[in-house]
Tab-separated table of C-alpha atoms and ligand atoms in Angstrom:
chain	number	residue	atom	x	y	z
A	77	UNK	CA	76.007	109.003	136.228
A	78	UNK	CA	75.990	111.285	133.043
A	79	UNK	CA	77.758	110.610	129.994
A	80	UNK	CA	78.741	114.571	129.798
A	81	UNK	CA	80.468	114.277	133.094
A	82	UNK	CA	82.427	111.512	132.425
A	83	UNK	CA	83.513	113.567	129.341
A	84	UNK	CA	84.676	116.261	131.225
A	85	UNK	CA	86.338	114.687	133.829
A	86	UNK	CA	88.542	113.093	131.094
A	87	UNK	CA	88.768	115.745	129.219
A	88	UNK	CA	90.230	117.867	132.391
A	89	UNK	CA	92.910	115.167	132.868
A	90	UNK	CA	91.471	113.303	135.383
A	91	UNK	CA	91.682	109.528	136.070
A	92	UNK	CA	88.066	107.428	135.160
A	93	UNK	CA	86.846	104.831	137.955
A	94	UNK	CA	85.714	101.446	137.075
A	95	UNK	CA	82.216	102.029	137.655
A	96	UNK	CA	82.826	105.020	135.032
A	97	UNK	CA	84.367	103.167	132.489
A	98	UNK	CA	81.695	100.530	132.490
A	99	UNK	CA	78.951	103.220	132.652
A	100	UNK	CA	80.033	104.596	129.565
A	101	UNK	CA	81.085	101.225	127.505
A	102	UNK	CA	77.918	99.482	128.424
A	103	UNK	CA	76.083	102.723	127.319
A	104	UNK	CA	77.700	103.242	124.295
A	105	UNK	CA	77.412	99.482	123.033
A	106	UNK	CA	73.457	99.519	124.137
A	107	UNK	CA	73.030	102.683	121.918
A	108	UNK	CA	72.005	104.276	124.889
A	109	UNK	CA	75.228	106.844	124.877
A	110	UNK	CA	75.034	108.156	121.294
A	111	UNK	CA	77.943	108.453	118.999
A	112	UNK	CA	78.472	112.003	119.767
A	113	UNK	CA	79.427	112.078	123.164
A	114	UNK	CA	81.687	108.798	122.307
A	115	UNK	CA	83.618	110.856	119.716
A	116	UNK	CA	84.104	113.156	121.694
A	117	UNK	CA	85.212	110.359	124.954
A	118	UNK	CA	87.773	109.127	122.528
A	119	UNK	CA	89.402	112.738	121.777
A	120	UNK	CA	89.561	113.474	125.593
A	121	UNK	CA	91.413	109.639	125.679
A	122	UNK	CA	93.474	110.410	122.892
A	123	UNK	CA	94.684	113.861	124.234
A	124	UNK	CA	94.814	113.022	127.772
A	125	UNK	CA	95.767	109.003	128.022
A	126	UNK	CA	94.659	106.225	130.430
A	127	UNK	CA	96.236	105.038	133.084
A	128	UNK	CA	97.260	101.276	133.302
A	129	UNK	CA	94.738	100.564	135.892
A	130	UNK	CA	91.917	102.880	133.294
A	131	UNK	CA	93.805	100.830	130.121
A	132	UNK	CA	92.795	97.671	132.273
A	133	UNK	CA	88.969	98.383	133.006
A	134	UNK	CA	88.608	99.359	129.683
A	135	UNK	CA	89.966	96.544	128.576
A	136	UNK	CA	87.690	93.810	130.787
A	137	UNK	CA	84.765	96.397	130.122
A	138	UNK	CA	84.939	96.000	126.614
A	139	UNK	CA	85.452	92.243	126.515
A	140	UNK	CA	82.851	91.722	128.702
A	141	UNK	CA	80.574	93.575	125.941
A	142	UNK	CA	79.707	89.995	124.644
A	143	UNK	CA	80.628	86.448	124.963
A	144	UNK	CA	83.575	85.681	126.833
A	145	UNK	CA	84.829	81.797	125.751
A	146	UNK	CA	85.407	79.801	128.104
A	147	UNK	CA	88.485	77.718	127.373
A	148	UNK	CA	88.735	75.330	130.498
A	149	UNK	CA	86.742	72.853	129.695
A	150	UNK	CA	88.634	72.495	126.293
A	151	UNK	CA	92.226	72.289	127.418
A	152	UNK	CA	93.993	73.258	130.350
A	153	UNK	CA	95.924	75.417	128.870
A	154	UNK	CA	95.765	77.530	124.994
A	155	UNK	CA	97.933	79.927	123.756
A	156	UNK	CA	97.373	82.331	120.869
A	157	UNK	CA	99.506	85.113	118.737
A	158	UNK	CA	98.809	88.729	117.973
A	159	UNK	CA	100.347	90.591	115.020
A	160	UNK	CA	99.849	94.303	115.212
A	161	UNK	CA	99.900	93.525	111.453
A	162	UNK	CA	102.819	94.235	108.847
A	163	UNK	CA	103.626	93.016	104.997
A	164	UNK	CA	104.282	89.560	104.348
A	165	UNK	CA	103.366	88.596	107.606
A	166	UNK	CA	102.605	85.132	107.585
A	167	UNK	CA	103.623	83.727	110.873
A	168	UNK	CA	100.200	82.672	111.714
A	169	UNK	CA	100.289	79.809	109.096
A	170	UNK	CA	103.740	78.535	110.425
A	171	UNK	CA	103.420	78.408	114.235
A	172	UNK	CA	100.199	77.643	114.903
A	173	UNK	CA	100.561	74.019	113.277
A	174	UNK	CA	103.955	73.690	114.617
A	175	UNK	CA	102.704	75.049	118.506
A	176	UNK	CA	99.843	72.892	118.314
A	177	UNK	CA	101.759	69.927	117.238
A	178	UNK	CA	104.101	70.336	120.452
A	179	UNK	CA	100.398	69.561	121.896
A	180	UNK	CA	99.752	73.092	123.314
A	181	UNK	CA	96.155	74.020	121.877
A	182	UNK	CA	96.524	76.901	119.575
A	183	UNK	CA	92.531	79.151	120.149
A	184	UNK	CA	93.241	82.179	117.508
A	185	UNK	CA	91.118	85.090	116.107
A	186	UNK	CA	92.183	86.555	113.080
A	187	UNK	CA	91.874	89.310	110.946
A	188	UNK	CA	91.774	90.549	107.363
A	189	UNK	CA	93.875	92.995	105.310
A	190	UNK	CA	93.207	96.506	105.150
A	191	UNK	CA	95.426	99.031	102.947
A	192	UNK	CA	99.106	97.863	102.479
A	193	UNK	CA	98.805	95.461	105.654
A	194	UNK	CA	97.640	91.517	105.122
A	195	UNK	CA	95.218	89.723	106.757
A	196	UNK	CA	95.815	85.938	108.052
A	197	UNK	CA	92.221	85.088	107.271
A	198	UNK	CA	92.731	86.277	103.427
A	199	UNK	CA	95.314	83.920	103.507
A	200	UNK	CA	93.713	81.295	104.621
A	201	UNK	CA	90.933	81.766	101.665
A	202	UNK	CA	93.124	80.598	99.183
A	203	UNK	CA	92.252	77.354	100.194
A	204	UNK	CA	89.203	76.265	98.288
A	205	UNK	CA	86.126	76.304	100.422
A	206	UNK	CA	87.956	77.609	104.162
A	207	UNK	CA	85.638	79.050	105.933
A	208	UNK	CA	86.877	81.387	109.118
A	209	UNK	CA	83.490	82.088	110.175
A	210	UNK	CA	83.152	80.406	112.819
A	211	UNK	CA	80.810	80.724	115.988
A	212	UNK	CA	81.680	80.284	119.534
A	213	UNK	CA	80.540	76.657	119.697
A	214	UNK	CA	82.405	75.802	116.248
A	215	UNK	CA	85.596	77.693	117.742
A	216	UNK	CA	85.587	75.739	120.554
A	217	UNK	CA	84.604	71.772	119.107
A	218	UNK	CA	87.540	72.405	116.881
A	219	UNK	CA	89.437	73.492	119.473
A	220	UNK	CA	88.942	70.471	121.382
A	221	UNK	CA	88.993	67.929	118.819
A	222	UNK	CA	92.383	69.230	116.253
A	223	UNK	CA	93.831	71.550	118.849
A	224	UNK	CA	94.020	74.027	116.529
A	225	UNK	CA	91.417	76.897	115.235
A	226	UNK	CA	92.143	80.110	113.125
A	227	UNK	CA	88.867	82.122	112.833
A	228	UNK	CA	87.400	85.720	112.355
A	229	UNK	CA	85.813	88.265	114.733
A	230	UNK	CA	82.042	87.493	115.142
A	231	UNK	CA	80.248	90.055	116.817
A	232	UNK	CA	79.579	87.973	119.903
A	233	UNK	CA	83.113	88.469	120.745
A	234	UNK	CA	83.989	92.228	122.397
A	235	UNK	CA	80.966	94.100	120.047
A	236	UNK	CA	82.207	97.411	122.255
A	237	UNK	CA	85.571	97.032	120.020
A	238	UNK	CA	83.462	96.981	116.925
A	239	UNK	CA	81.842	99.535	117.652
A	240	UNK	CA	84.494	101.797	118.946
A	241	UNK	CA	86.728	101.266	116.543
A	242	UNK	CA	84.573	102.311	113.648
A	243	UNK	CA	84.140	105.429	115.508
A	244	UNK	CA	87.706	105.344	115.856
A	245	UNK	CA	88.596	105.262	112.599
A	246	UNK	CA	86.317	108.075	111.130
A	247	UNK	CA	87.379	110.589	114.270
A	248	UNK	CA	91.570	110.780	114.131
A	249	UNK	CA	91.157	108.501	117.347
A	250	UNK	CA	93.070	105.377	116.190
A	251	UNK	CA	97.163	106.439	116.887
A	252	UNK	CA	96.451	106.285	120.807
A	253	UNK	CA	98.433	103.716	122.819
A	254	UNK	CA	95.570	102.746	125.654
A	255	UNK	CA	92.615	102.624	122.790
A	256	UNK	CA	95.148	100.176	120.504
A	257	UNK	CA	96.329	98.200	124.033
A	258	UNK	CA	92.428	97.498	125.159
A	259	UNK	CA	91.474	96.881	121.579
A	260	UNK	CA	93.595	94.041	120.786
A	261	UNK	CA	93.631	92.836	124.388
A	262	UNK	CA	89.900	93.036	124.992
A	263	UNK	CA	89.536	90.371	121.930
A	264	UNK	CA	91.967	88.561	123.327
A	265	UNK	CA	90.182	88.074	126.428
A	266	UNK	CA	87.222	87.229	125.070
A	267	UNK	CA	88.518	84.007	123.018
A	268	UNK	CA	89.719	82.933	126.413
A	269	UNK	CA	93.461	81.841	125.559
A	270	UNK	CA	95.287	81.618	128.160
A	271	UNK	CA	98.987	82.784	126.714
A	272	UNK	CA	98.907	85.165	124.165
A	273	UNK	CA	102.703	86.376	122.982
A	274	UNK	CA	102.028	89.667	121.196
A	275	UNK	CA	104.288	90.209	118.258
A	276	UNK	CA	104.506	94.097	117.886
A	277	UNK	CA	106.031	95.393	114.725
A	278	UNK	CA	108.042	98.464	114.009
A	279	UNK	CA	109.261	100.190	110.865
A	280	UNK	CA	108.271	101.448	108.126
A	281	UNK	CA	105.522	99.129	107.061
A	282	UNK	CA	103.953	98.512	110.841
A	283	UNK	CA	101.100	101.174	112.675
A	284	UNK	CA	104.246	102.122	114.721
A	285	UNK	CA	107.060	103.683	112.997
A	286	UNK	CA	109.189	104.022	115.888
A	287	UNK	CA	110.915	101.237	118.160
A	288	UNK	CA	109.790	103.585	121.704
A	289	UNK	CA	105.948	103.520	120.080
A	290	UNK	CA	106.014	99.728	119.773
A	291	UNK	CA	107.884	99.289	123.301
A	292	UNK	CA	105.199	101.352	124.893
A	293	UNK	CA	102.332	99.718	122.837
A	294	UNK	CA	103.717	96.328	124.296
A	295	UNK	CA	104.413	97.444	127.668
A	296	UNK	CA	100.638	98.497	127.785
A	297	UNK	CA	99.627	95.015	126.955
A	298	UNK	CA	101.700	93.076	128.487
A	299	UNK	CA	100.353	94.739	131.673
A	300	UNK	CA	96.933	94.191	130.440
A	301	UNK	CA	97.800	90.769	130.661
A	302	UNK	CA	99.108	90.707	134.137
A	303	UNK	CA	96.133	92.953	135.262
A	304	UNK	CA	93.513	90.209	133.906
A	305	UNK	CA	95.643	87.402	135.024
A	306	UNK	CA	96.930	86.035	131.323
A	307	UNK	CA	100.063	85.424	130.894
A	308	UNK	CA	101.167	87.749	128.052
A	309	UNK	CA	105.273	88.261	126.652
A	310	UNK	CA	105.577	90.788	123.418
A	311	UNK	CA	108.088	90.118	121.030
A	312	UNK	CA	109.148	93.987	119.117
A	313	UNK	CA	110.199	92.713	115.393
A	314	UNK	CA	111.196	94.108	112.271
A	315	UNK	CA	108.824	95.355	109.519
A	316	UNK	CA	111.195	98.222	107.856
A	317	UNK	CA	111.269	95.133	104.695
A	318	UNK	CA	108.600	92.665	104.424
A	319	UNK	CA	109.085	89.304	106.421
A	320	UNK	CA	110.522	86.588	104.384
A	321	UNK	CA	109.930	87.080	100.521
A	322	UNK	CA	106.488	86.265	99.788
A	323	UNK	CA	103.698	89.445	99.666
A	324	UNK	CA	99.774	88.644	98.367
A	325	UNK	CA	98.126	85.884	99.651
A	326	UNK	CA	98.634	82.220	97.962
A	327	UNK	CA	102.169	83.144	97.323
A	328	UNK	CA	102.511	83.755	101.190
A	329	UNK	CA	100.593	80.417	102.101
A	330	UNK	CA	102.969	79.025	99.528
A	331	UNK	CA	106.029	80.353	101.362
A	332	UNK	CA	104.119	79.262	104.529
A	333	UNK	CA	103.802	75.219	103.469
A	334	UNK	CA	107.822	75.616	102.411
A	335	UNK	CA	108.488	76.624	105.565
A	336	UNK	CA	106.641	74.104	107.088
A	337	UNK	CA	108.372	71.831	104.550
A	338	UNK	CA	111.595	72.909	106.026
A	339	UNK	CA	112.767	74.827	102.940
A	340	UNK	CA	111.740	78.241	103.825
A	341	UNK	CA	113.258	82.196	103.944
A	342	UNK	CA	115.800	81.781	106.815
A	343	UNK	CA	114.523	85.331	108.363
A	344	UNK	CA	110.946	84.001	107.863
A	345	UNK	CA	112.086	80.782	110.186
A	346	UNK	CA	113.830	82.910	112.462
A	347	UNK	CA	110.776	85.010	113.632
A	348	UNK	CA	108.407	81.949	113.541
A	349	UNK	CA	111.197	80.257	115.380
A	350	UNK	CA	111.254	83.629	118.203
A	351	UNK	CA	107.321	83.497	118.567
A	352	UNK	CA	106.789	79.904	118.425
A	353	UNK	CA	109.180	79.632	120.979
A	354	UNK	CA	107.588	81.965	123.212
A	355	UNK	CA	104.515	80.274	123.060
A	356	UNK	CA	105.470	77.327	124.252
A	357	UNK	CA	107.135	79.085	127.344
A	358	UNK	CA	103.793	80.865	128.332
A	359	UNK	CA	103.141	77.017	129.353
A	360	UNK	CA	105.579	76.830	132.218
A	361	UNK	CA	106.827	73.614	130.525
A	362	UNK	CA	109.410	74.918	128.425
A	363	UNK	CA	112.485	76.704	128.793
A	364	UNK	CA	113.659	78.342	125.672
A	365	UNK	CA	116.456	75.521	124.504
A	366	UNK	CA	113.339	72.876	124.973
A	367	UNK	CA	110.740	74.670	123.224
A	368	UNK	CA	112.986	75.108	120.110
A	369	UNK	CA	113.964	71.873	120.223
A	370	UNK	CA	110.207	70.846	120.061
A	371	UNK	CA	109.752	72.578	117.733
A	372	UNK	CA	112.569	71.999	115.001
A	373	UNK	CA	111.305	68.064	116.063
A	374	UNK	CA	107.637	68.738	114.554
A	375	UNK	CA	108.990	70.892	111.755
A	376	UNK	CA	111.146	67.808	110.656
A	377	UNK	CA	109.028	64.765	111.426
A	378	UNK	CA	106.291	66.900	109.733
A	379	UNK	CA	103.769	67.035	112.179
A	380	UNK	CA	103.527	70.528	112.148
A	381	UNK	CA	102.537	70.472	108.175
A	382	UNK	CA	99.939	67.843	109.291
A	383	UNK	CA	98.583	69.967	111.769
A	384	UNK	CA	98.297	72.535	108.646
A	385	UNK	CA	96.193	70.596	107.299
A	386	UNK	CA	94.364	69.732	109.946
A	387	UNK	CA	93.514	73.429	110.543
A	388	UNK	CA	92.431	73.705	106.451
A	389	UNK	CA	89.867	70.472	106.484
A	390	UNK	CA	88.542	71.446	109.953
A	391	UNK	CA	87.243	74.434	108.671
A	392	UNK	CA	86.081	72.866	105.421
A	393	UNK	CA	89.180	73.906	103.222
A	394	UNK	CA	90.370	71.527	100.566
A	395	UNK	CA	93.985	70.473	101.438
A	396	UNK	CA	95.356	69.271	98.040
A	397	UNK	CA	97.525	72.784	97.701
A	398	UNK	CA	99.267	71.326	100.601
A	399	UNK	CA	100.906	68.431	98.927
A	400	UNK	CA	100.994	70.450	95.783
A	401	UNK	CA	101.113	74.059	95.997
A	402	UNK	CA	100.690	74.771	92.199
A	403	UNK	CA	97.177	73.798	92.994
A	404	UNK	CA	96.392	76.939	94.792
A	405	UNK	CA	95.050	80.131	93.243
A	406	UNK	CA	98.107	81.712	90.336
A	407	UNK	CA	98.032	84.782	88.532
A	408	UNK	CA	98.608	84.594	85.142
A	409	UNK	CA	101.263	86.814	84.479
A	410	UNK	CA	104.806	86.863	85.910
A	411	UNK	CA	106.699	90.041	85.614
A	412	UNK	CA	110.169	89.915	86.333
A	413	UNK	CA	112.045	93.152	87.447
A	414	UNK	CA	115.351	94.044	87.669
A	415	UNK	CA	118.129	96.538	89.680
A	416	UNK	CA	117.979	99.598	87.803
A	417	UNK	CA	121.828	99.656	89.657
A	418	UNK	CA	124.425	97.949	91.061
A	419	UNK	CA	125.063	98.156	94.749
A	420	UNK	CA	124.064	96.837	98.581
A	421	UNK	CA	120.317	97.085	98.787
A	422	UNK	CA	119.936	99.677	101.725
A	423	UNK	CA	116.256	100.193	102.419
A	424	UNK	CA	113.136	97.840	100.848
A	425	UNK	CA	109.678	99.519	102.308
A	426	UNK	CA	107.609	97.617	103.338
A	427	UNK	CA	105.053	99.966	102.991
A	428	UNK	CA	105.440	100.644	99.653
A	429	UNK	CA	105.397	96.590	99.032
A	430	UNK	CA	102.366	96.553	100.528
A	431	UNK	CA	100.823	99.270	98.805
A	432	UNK	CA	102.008	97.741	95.201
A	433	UNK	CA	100.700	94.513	96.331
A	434	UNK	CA	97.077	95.830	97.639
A	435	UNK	CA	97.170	97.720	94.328
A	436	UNK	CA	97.616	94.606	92.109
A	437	UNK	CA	94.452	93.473	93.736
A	438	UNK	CA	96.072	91.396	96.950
A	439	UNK	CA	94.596	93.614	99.585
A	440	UNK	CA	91.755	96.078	100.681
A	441	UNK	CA	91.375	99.781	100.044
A	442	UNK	CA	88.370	99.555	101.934
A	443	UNK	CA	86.795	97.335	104.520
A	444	UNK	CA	84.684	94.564	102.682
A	445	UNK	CA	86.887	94.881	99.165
A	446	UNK	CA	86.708	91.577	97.184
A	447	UNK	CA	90.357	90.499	96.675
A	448	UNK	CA	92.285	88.193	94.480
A	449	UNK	CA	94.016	85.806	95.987
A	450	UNK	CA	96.566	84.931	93.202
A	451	UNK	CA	98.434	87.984	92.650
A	452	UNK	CA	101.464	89.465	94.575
A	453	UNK	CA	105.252	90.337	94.746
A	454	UNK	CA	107.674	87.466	95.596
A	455	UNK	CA	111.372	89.289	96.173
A	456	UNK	CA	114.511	88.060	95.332
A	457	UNK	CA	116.735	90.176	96.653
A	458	UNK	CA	116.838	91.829	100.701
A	459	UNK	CA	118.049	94.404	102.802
A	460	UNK	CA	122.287	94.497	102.652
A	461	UNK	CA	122.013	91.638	99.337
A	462	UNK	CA	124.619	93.131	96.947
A	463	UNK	CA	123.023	93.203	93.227
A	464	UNK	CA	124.153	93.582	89.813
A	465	UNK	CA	123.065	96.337	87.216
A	466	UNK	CA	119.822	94.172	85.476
A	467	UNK	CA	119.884	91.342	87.673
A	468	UNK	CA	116.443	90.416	89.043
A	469	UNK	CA	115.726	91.529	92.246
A	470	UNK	CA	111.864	90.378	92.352
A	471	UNK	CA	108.984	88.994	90.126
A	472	UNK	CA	105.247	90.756	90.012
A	473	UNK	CA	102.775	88.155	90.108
A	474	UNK	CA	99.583	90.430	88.047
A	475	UNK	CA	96.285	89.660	86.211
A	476	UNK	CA	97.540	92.176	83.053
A	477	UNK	CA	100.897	93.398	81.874
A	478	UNK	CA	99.247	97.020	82.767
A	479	UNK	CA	98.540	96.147	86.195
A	480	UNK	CA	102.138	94.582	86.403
A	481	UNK	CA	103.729	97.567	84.760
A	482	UNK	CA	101.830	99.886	87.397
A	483	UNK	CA	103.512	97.459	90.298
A	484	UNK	CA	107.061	97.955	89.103
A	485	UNK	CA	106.864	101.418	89.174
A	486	UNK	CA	105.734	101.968	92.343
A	487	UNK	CA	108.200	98.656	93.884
A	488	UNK	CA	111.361	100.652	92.291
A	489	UNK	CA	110.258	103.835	94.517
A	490	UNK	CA	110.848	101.407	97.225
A	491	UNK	CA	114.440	100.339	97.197
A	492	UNK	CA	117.555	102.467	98.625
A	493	UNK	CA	120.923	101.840	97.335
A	494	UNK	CA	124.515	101.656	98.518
A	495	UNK	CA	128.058	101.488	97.125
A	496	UNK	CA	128.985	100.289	100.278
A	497	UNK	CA	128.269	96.756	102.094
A	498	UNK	CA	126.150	97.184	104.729
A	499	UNK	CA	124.062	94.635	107.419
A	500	UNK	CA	120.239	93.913	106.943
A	501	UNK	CA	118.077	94.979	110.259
A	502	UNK	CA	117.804	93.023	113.046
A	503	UNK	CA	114.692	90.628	112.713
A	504	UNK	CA	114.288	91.033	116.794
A	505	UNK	CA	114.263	94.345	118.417
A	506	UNK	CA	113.275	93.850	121.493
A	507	UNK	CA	111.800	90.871	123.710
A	508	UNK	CA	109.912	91.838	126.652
A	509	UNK	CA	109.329	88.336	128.652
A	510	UNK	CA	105.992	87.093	130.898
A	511	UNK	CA	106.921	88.233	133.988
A	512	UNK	CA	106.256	84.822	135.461
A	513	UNK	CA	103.947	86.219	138.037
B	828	URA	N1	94.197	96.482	115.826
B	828	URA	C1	93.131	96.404	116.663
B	828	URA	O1	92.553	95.347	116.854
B	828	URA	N2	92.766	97.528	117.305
B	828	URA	C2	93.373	98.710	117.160
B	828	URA	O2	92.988	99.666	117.778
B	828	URA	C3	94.461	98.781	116.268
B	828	URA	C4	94.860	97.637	115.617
């Protein structure tokens, strides 16, 4: 077999084989297939697609790259999330405690933030001395013995990804539905859970902009995950505003231990509510009115926050923040700002939030960027919220007044306004179930 060939075969519109597909991955993650010809693999992919049985090899080829965990002799039976990522996005934090505290294992991978999007491991640094490096063996002793582990990518796990992707990324290759399907999914197979509810955003702060991208980007993995035999459901939600009100990282894992408190956002409980619920379906032992009723049980007997804290000593993290938030990392200036109008809030991007946020230092410009873990945007004020001329509509948590002033600026560019009442978005777009088979 020759790399070239495959190339062209793709290139001409043709369908890969198996044996093709692993020629090539193997190759390319051995060094043996230079970045080149990969480049120019991932343009014929882009331009011509995959089919799902191609999206599928590609997929097992890529997690079999490295070390696949092996889950089975942990539990019986662990689930996991996905976020294709979004702004203010800290469902992790929330569900994972609460899922494992229904006593269904919760085995997750993680990432960190990269432009205006946040990253649940960031988040997780607040708390003095976490560490989310963990190796295979570590991921799965604390599996076993808290039922609950949130760490980062170590290059035993799917290196083909890592090394694709940064190809990806420097070669207009990323936007491609079958390369973003077997990316996600191959990682996913290769921490061994076996339920993994996908939780695809769309709007204006998401990767997809556009509710048929996200439906197709979920279809593909949810077939992925009938394909490898994982039981996979995809849950399309909101990201036009940022989830709940909390942007930059301790303020989210603030927002995160109300929530678990029982005094969060209501939209923020709502999604954690949809995915949590979900998770605990993948089982087989829930129906839906059970596994929210499991769930609103450990959120109030406050199990689920102990579970939090479970997850932050396990992996060395001091826990006191829990009990007493004001103990995690603060920025020292709070900058209120206020509606430069009166009206219905009509449109809040997310985007832009994010971008103001990684700006003020919560985020990454570029992969590796130290970040500060204090600063942020906490909103006030949401989509369809009626407001008065100079009433507060959010508060800019900076390190300088400059920094803060910088924030408001670009936060006003982010609001629409109406004379007219109108409804928020809905928080769920679209559900697209385990097929049960
Ligand atoms: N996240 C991933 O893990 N892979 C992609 O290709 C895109 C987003």
């Amino acid at each position: 077999m020759r790399a070239q060939d495959i190339i062209a075969k793709k290139r001409d519109g043709f369908s890969l084989s198996k044996e093709e597909i692993d020629f090539f991955i193997q190759g390319f993650t051995q060094g043996e297939i230079p970045d080149y010809q990969a480049a120019a693999w991932l343009m014929a992919v882009y331009l011509r697609g995959m089919s799902k049985e191609e999206t599928i090899h590609l997929t097992k080829a890529m997690a079999r790259s490295g070390r696949m965990l092996d889950l089975k002799g942990v539990a019986p039976f662990v689930v996991d999330k996905h976020s294709t990522g979004g702004v203010g996005d800290k469902t992790t934090l929330v569900v994972a405690p609460l899922v494992s505290a229904c006593g269904v294992p919760v085995g997750k991978i993680s990432g960190r933030g990269l432009g205006f999007s946040g990253g649940t491991l960031d988040k997780l640094e607040s708390f003095a001395g976490f560490t989310s490096q963990l190796d295979g063996d570590r991921f799965l002793s604390n599996l076993a013995r808290y039922g609950i582990v949130v760490a980062g990518q170590t290059e035993e796990l799917a290196p083909a990804d890592g090394v694709l992707y940064a190809l990806r990324d420097v070669t207009a290759t990323v936007g491609c539905v079958p390369l973003i399907a077997s990316s996600i999914m191959s990682k996913k197979l290769a921490s061994g859970a076996d339920g993994i509810v996908l939780d695809v955003k769309v709007g204006r702060g998401a990767f997809m902009k556009s509710e048929e991208e996200a439906v197709r980007l979920a279809q593909a993995m949810v077939e992925i995950g009938e394909g490898v035999g994982r039981r996979v459901s995809a849950v399309i939600s909101d990201m036009s505003q940022p989830l709940g009100y909390a942007v930059g990282n301790a303020l989210e894992v603030r927002e995160a231990i109300d929530t678990l408190k029982d005094s969060g956002p209501p939209d923020f409980w709502e999604h954690c509510l949809v995915i949590a619920t979900h998770m605990l379906m993948l089982t087989s032992s829930y129906d839906a009115e059970a596994a929210q009723e499991a769930l609103r049980g450990a959120l109030r007997s406050g199990r689920g926050l102990e579970k939090f804290k479970d997850l932050v000593v396990a992996q060395g993290g001091d826990p006191a923040p829990i009990d007493d938030p004001m103990l995690l990392p603060q920025a020292p200036l709070q900058h209120p700002v206020t509606a430069p109008r009166a009206g219905y809030i009509a449109a809040l991007d997310a985007q832009k939030v994010g971008m103001a946020a990684m700006r003020l230092g919560a985020g990454r410009a570029k992969k590796g960027e130290p970040i500060d873990h204090g600063v942020g945007i906490v909103l006030h004020k949401k989509i369809g919220d009626q407001v008065e001329a100079g009433e507060k509509i959010l508060t800019v948590h900076a390190q300088s007044k400059e920094a803060a002033q910088e924030a408001e600026s670009l936060l006003l560019g982010a609001y629409a306004w109406s004379a007219e009442p109108l409804e928020p978005p809905p928080l769920i777009h679209r559900i697209i179930p385990w097929s049960g088979r």
